[in-house]
Short mmCIF file of C-alpha atoms in Angstrom, two decimals:
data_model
loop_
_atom_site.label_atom_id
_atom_site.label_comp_id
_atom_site.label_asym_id
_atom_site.label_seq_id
_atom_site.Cartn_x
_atom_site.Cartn_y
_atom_site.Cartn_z
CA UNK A 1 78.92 53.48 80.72
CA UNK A 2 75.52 55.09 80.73
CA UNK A 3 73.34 56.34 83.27
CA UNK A 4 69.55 56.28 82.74
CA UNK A 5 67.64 58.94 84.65
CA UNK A 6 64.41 58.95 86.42
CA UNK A 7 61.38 60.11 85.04
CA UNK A 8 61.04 62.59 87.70
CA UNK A 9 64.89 64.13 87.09
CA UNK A 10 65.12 67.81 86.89
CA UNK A 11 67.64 69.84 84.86
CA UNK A 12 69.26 70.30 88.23
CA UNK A 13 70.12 67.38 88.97
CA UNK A 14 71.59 66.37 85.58
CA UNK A 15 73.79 69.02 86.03
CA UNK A 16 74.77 67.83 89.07
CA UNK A 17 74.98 64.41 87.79
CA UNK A 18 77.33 66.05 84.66
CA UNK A 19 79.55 68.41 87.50
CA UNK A 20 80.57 65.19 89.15
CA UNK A 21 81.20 62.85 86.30
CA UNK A 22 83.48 65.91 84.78
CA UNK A 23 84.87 66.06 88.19
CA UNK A 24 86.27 62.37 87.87
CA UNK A 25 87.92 63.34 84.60
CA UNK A 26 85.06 61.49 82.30
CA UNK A 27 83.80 62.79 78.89
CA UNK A 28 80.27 63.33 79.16
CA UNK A 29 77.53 63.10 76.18
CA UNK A 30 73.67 63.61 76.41
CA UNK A 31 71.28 62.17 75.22
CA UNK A 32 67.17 63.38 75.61
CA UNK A 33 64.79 60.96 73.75
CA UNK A 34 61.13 60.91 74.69
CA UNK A 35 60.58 59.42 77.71
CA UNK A 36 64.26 59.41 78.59
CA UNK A 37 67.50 61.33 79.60
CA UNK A 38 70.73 59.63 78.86
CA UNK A 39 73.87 60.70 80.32
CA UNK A 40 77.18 58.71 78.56
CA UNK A 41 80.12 58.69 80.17
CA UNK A 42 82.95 58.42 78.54
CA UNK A 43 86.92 57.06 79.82
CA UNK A 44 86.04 55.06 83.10
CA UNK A 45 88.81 52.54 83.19
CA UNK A 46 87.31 48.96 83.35
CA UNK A 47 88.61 48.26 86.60
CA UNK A 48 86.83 51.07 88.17
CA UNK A 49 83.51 50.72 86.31
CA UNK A 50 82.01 48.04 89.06
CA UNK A 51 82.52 50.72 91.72
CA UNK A 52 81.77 53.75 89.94
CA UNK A 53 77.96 52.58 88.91
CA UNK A 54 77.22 51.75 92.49
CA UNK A 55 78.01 55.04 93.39
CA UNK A 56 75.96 56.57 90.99
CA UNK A 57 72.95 54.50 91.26
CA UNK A 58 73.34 55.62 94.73
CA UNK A 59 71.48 58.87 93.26
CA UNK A 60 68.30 58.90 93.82
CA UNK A 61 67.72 60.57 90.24
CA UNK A 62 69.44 58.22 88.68
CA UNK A 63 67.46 54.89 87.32
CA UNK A 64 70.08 52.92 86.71
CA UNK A 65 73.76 52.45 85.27
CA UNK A 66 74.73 50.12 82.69
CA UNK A 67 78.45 49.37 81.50
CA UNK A 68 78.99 49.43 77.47
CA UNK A 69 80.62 46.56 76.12
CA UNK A 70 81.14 47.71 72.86
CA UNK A 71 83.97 49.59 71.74
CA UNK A 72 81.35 52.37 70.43
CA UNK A 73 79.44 53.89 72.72
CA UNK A 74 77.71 57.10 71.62
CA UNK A 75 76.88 55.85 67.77
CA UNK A 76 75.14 52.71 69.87
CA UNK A 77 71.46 51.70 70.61
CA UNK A 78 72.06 51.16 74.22
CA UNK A 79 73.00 55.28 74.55
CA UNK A 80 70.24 56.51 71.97
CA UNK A 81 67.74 54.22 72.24
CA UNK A 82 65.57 56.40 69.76
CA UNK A 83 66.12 56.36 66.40
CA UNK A 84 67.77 59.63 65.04
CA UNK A 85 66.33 62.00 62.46
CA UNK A 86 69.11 64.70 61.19
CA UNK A 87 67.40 67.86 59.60
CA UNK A 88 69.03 69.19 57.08
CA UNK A 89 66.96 72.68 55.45
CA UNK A 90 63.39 70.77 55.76
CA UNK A 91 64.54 67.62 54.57
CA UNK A 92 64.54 65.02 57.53
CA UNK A 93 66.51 61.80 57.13
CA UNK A 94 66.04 58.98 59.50
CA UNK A 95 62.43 59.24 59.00
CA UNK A 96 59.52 58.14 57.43
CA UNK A 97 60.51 59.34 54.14
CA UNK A 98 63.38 57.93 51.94
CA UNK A 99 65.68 60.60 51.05
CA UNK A 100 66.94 60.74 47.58
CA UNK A 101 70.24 62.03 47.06
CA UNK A 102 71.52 62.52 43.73
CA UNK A 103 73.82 64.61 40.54
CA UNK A 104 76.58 63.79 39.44
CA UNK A 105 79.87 62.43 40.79
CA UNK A 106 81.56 65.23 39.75
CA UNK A 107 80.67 68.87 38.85
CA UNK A 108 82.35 69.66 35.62
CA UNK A 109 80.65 72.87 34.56
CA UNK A 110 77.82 75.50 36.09
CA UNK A 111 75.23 74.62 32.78
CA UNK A 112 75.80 70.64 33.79
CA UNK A 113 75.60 70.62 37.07
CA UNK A 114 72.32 72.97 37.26
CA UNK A 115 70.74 70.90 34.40
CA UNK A 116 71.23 67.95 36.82
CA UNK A 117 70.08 69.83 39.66
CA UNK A 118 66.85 70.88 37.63
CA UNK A 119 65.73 67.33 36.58
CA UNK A 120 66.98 65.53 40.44
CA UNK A 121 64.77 67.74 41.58
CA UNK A 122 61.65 67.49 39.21
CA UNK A 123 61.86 63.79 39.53
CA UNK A 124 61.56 63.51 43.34
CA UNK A 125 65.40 64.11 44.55
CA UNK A 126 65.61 66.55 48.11
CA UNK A 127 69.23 67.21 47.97
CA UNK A 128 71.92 67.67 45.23
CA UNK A 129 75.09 65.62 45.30
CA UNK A 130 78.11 66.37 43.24
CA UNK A 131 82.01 66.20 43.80
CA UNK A 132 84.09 69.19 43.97
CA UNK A 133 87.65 66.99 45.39
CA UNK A 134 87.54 64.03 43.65
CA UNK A 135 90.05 60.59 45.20
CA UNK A 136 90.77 58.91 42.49
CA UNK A 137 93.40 55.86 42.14
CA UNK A 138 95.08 57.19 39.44
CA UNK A 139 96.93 60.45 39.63
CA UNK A 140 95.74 61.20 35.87
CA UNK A 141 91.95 61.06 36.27
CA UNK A 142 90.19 64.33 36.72
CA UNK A 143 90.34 65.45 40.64
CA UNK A 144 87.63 67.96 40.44
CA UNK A 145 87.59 71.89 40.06
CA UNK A 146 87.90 72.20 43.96
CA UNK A 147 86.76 75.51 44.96
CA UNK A 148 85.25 76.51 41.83
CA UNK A 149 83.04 73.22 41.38
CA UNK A 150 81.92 74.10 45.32
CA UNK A 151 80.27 77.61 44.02
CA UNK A 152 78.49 75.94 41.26
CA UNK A 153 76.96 73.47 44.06
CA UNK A 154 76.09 76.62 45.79
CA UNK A 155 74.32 78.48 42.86
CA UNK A 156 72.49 74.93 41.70
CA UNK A 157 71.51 75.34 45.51
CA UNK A 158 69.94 78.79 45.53
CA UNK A 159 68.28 77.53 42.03
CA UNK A 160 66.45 74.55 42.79
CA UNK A 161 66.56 75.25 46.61
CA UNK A 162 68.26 71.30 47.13
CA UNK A 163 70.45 70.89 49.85
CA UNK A 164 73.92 70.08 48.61
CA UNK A 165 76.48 67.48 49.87
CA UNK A 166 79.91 67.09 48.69
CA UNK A 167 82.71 64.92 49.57
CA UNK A 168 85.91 66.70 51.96
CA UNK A 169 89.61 64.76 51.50
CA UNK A 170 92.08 67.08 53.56
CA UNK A 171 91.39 68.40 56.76
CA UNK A 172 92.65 71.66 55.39
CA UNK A 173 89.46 72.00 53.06
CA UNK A 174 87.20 71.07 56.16
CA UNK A 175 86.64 75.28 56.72
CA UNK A 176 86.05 75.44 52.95
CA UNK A 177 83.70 72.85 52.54
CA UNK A 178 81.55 73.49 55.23
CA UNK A 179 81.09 76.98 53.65
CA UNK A 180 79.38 75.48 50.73
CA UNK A 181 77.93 72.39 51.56
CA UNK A 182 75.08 70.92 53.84
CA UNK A 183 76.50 68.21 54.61
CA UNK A 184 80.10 66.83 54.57
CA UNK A 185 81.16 63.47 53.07
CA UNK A 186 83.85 61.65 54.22
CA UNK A 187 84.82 58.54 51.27
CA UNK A 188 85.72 55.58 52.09
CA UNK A 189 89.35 56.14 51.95
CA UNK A 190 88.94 58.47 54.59
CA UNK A 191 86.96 56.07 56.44
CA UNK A 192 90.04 55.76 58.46
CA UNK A 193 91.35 59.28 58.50
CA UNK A 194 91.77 59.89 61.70
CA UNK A 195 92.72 63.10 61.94
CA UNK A 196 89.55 63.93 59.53
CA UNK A 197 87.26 62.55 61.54
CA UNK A 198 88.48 64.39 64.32
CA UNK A 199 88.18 67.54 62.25
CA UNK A 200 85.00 67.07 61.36
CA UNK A 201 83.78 65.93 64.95
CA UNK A 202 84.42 69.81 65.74
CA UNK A 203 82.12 71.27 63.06
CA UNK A 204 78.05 71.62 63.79
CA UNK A 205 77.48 70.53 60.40
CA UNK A 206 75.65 66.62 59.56
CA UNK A 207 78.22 64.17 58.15
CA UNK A 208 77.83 61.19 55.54
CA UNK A 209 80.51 58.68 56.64
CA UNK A 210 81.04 56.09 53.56
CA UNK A 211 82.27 52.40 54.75
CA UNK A 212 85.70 51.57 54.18
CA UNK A 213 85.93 48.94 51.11
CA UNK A 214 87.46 46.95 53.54
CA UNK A 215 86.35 47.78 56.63
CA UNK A 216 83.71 45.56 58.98
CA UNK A 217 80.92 47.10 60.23
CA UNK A 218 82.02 47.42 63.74
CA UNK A 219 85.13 49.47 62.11
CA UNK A 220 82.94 51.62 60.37
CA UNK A 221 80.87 52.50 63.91
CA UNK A 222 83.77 53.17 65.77
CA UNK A 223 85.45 55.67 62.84
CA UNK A 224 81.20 57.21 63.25
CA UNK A 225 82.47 57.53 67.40
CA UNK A 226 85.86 59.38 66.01
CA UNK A 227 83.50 62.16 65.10
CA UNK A 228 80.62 62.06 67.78
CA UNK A 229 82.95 61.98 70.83
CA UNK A 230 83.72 65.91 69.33
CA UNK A 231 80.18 66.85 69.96
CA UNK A 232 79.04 66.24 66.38
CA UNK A 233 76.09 63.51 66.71
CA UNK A 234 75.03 64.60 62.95
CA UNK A 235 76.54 61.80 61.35
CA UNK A 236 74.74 59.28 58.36
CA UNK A 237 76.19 56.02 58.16
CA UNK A 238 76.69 54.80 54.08
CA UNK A 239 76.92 51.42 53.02
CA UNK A 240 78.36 51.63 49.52
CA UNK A 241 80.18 48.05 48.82
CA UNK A 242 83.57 46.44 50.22
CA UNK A 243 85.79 44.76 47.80
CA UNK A 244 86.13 40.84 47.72
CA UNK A 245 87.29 38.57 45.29
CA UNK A 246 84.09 39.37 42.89
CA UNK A 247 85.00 41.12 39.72
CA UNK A 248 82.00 41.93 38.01
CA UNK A 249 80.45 44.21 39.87
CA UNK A 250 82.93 47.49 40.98
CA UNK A 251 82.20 46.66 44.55
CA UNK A 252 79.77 44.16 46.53
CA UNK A 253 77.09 45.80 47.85
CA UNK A 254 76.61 44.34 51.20
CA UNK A 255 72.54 44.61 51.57
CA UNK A 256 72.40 43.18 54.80
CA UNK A 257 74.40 45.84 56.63
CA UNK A 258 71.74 48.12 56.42
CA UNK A 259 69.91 46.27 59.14
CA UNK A 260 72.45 45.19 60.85
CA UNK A 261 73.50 48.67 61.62
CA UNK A 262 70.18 49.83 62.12
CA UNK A 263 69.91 47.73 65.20
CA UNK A 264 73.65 48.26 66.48
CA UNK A 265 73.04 52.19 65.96
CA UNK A 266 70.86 55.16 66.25
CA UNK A 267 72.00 56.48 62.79
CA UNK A 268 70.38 57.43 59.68
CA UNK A 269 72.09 54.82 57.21
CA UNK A 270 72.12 55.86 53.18
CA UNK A 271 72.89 53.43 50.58
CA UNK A 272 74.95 54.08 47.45
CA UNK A 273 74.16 51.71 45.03
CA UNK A 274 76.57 53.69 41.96
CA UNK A 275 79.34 52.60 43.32
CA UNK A 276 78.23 49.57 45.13
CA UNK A 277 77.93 48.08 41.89
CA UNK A 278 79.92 50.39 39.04
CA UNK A 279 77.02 49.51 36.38
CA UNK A 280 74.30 51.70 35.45
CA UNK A 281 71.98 48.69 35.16
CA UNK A 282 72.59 47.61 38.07
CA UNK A 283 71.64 51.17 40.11
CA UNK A 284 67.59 50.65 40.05
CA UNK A 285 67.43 46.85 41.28
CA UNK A 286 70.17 47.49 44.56
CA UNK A 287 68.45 51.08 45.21
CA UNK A 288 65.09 48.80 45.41
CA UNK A 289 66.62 46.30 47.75
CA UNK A 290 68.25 48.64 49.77
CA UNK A 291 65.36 50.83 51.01
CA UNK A 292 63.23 47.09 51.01
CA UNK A 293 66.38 46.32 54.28
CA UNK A 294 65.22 49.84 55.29
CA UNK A 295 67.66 52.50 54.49
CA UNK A 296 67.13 55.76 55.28
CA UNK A 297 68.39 57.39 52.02
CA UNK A 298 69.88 57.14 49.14
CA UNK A 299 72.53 58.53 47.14
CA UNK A 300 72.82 58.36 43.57
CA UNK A 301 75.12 59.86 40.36
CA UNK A 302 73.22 60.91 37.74
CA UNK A 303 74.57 62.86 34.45
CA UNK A 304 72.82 64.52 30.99
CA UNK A 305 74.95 62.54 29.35
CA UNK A 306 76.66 59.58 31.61
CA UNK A 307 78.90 58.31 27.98
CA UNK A 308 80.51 61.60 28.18
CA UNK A 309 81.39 61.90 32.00
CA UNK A 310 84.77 63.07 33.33
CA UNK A 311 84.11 60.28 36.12
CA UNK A 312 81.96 57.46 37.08
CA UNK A 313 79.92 57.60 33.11
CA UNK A 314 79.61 53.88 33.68
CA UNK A 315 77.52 53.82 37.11
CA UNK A 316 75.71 56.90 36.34
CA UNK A 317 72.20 57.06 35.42
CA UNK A 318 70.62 59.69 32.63
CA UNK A 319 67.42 61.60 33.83
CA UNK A 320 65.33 59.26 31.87
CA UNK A 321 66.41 56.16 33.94
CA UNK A 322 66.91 58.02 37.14
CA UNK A 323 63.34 59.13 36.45
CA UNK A 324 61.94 55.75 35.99
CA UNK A 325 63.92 54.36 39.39
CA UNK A 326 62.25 56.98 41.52
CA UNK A 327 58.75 55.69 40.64
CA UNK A 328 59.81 52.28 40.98
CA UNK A 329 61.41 52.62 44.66
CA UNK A 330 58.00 55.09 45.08
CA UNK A 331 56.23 51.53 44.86
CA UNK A 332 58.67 49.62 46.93
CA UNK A 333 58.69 52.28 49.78
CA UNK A 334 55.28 52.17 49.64
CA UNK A 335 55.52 48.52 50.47
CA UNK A 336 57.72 49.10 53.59
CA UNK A 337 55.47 51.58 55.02
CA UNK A 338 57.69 54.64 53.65
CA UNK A 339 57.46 57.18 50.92
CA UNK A 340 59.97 58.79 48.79
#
């Protein structure tokens, strides 16, 4: 449930307000927009929940109670009512501005991945993507250089002065990771990683959290409450295709979960339109249509030389075409009342 406090509440009384729900054995999560303080409880068994918001609305700090329905409560509208903006360096996302993320899926050497970094960056790009641990269905494809790959992220970083994200697969590289990166991605085979998520709830670091191929989209909010009922509330929701009987494409890019989430949650939402389609040509026109259903940001592979690529050649755009997208989606942003 969620209490709503008055206008005229005073820090003393919310921590009176937080004392006694802690008392009762509830997890307890705040939330201070504007105009209001939110106070989520979290654990009240259903049977009790009648009872236990008369007695708080009994306080006369306290606006008023409302149970929560759905089965994710601090990721939701009803407990954030504000949309949130994650900073990352100076690079807000969840505002006005489209972020552009992009490099290249993975880093295969320190001269390709700071060429990359170099022409993201001239072109309009705020933060440098790039794989250091790569999932890959195949045990025989190239996994990444791990550690090493994570250092050339880091130099390209103190280069170009990008923000870098990378994708973390173990929770035994979480530590690692978060040494390097900005921000932490979690695939969507992890989606469901449990014991990730947890992981990662426990870090003060912003997380991208992919959608599972096959996972709806109330799945995919309740794997984002995995990580925020730890304390993290950093987390960027990506839609980046679910698998369905359509073969042309790599995925189906599912356009219209971009709004949908956007009114379920308070979240930043990205779109990946690389692999929500697997086809270079493809990459401009969803990227378009994506920030037209208003996503937040977008994240993008982009290589020198995509027909030589260790991974992902086919989806990845050359700094000619990337280029080109970025003033087309400056146009359609425009249109939307955004920027890139």
């Amino acid at each position: 449930m969620i209490i709503i406090l008055a206008p005229s509440a005073t820090e003393s009384d919310l921590e009176e307000l937080v004392n006694n729900l802690k008392e009762r054995g509830y997890g307890v999560h705040i939330s201070k927009g504007v105009e209001k303080t939110i106070v989520g409880a979290i654990g009240a068994p259903e049977e009790d929940k009648a009872i236990i918001a008369e007695q708080l609305s009994s306080f006369s700090y306290v606006e008023r109670v409302i149970p929560i329905l759905k089965p994710y409560k601090i990721v939701g509208r009803e407990f954030h009512p504000d949309k949130s903006i994650i900073r990352v360096g100076d690079v807000d996302i969840g505002g006005q501005r489209v972020v552009v993320m992009a490099g290249p899926c993975s880093v295969e050497s320190e001269e390709q991945t700071i060429e990359t970094a170099k022409a993201v960056k001239a072109a309009g790009a705020s933060i440098l993507r790039g794989g250091a641990f790569k999932p890959s269905t195949s045990p025989y494809s190239f996994h990444g250089l791990g550690e090493d790959a994570l250092k050339i992220l880091a130099a390209a970083r103190d280069i170009t002065g990008l923000p870098v994200i990378t994708e973390v697969m173990d929770t035994r590289d979480v530590e690692l990771v978060a040494k390097y990166a900005d921000i932490l991605q979690i695939g969507t085979r992890n989606m469901t990683n449990f014991a990730l998520l947890t992981e990662l709830g426990n870090i003060k670091k912003p997380v991208m959290l992919k959608r599972g191929m096959s996972s709806t989209i109330e799945e995919w909010l309740q794997a984002a409450e995995y990580i925020a009922t730890k304390g993290n509330y950093e987390i960027i929701l990506c839609e980046r295709g679910i698998r369905t009987f359509e073969t042309f494409t790599r995925n189906t890019f599912d356009v219209s979960a971009i709004p949908a989430v956007g009114g379920l949650s308070h979240l930043p939402i990205a779109a990946d339109p690389s692999h929500g389609t697997g086809k270079s040509s493809l990459v401009p026109p969803v990227a378009r249509a994506a920030v037209a259903a208003g996503a937040d940001a977008l994240i993008v592979e982009v290589h020198p030389t995509p027909e030589k690529a260790l991974k992902d050649g086919a989806q990845s755009l050359n700094f000619a075409a990337f280029e080109n997208m970025m003033s087309e989606l400056a146009l359609c942003a425009r249109a939307v009342g955004r920027y890139i």
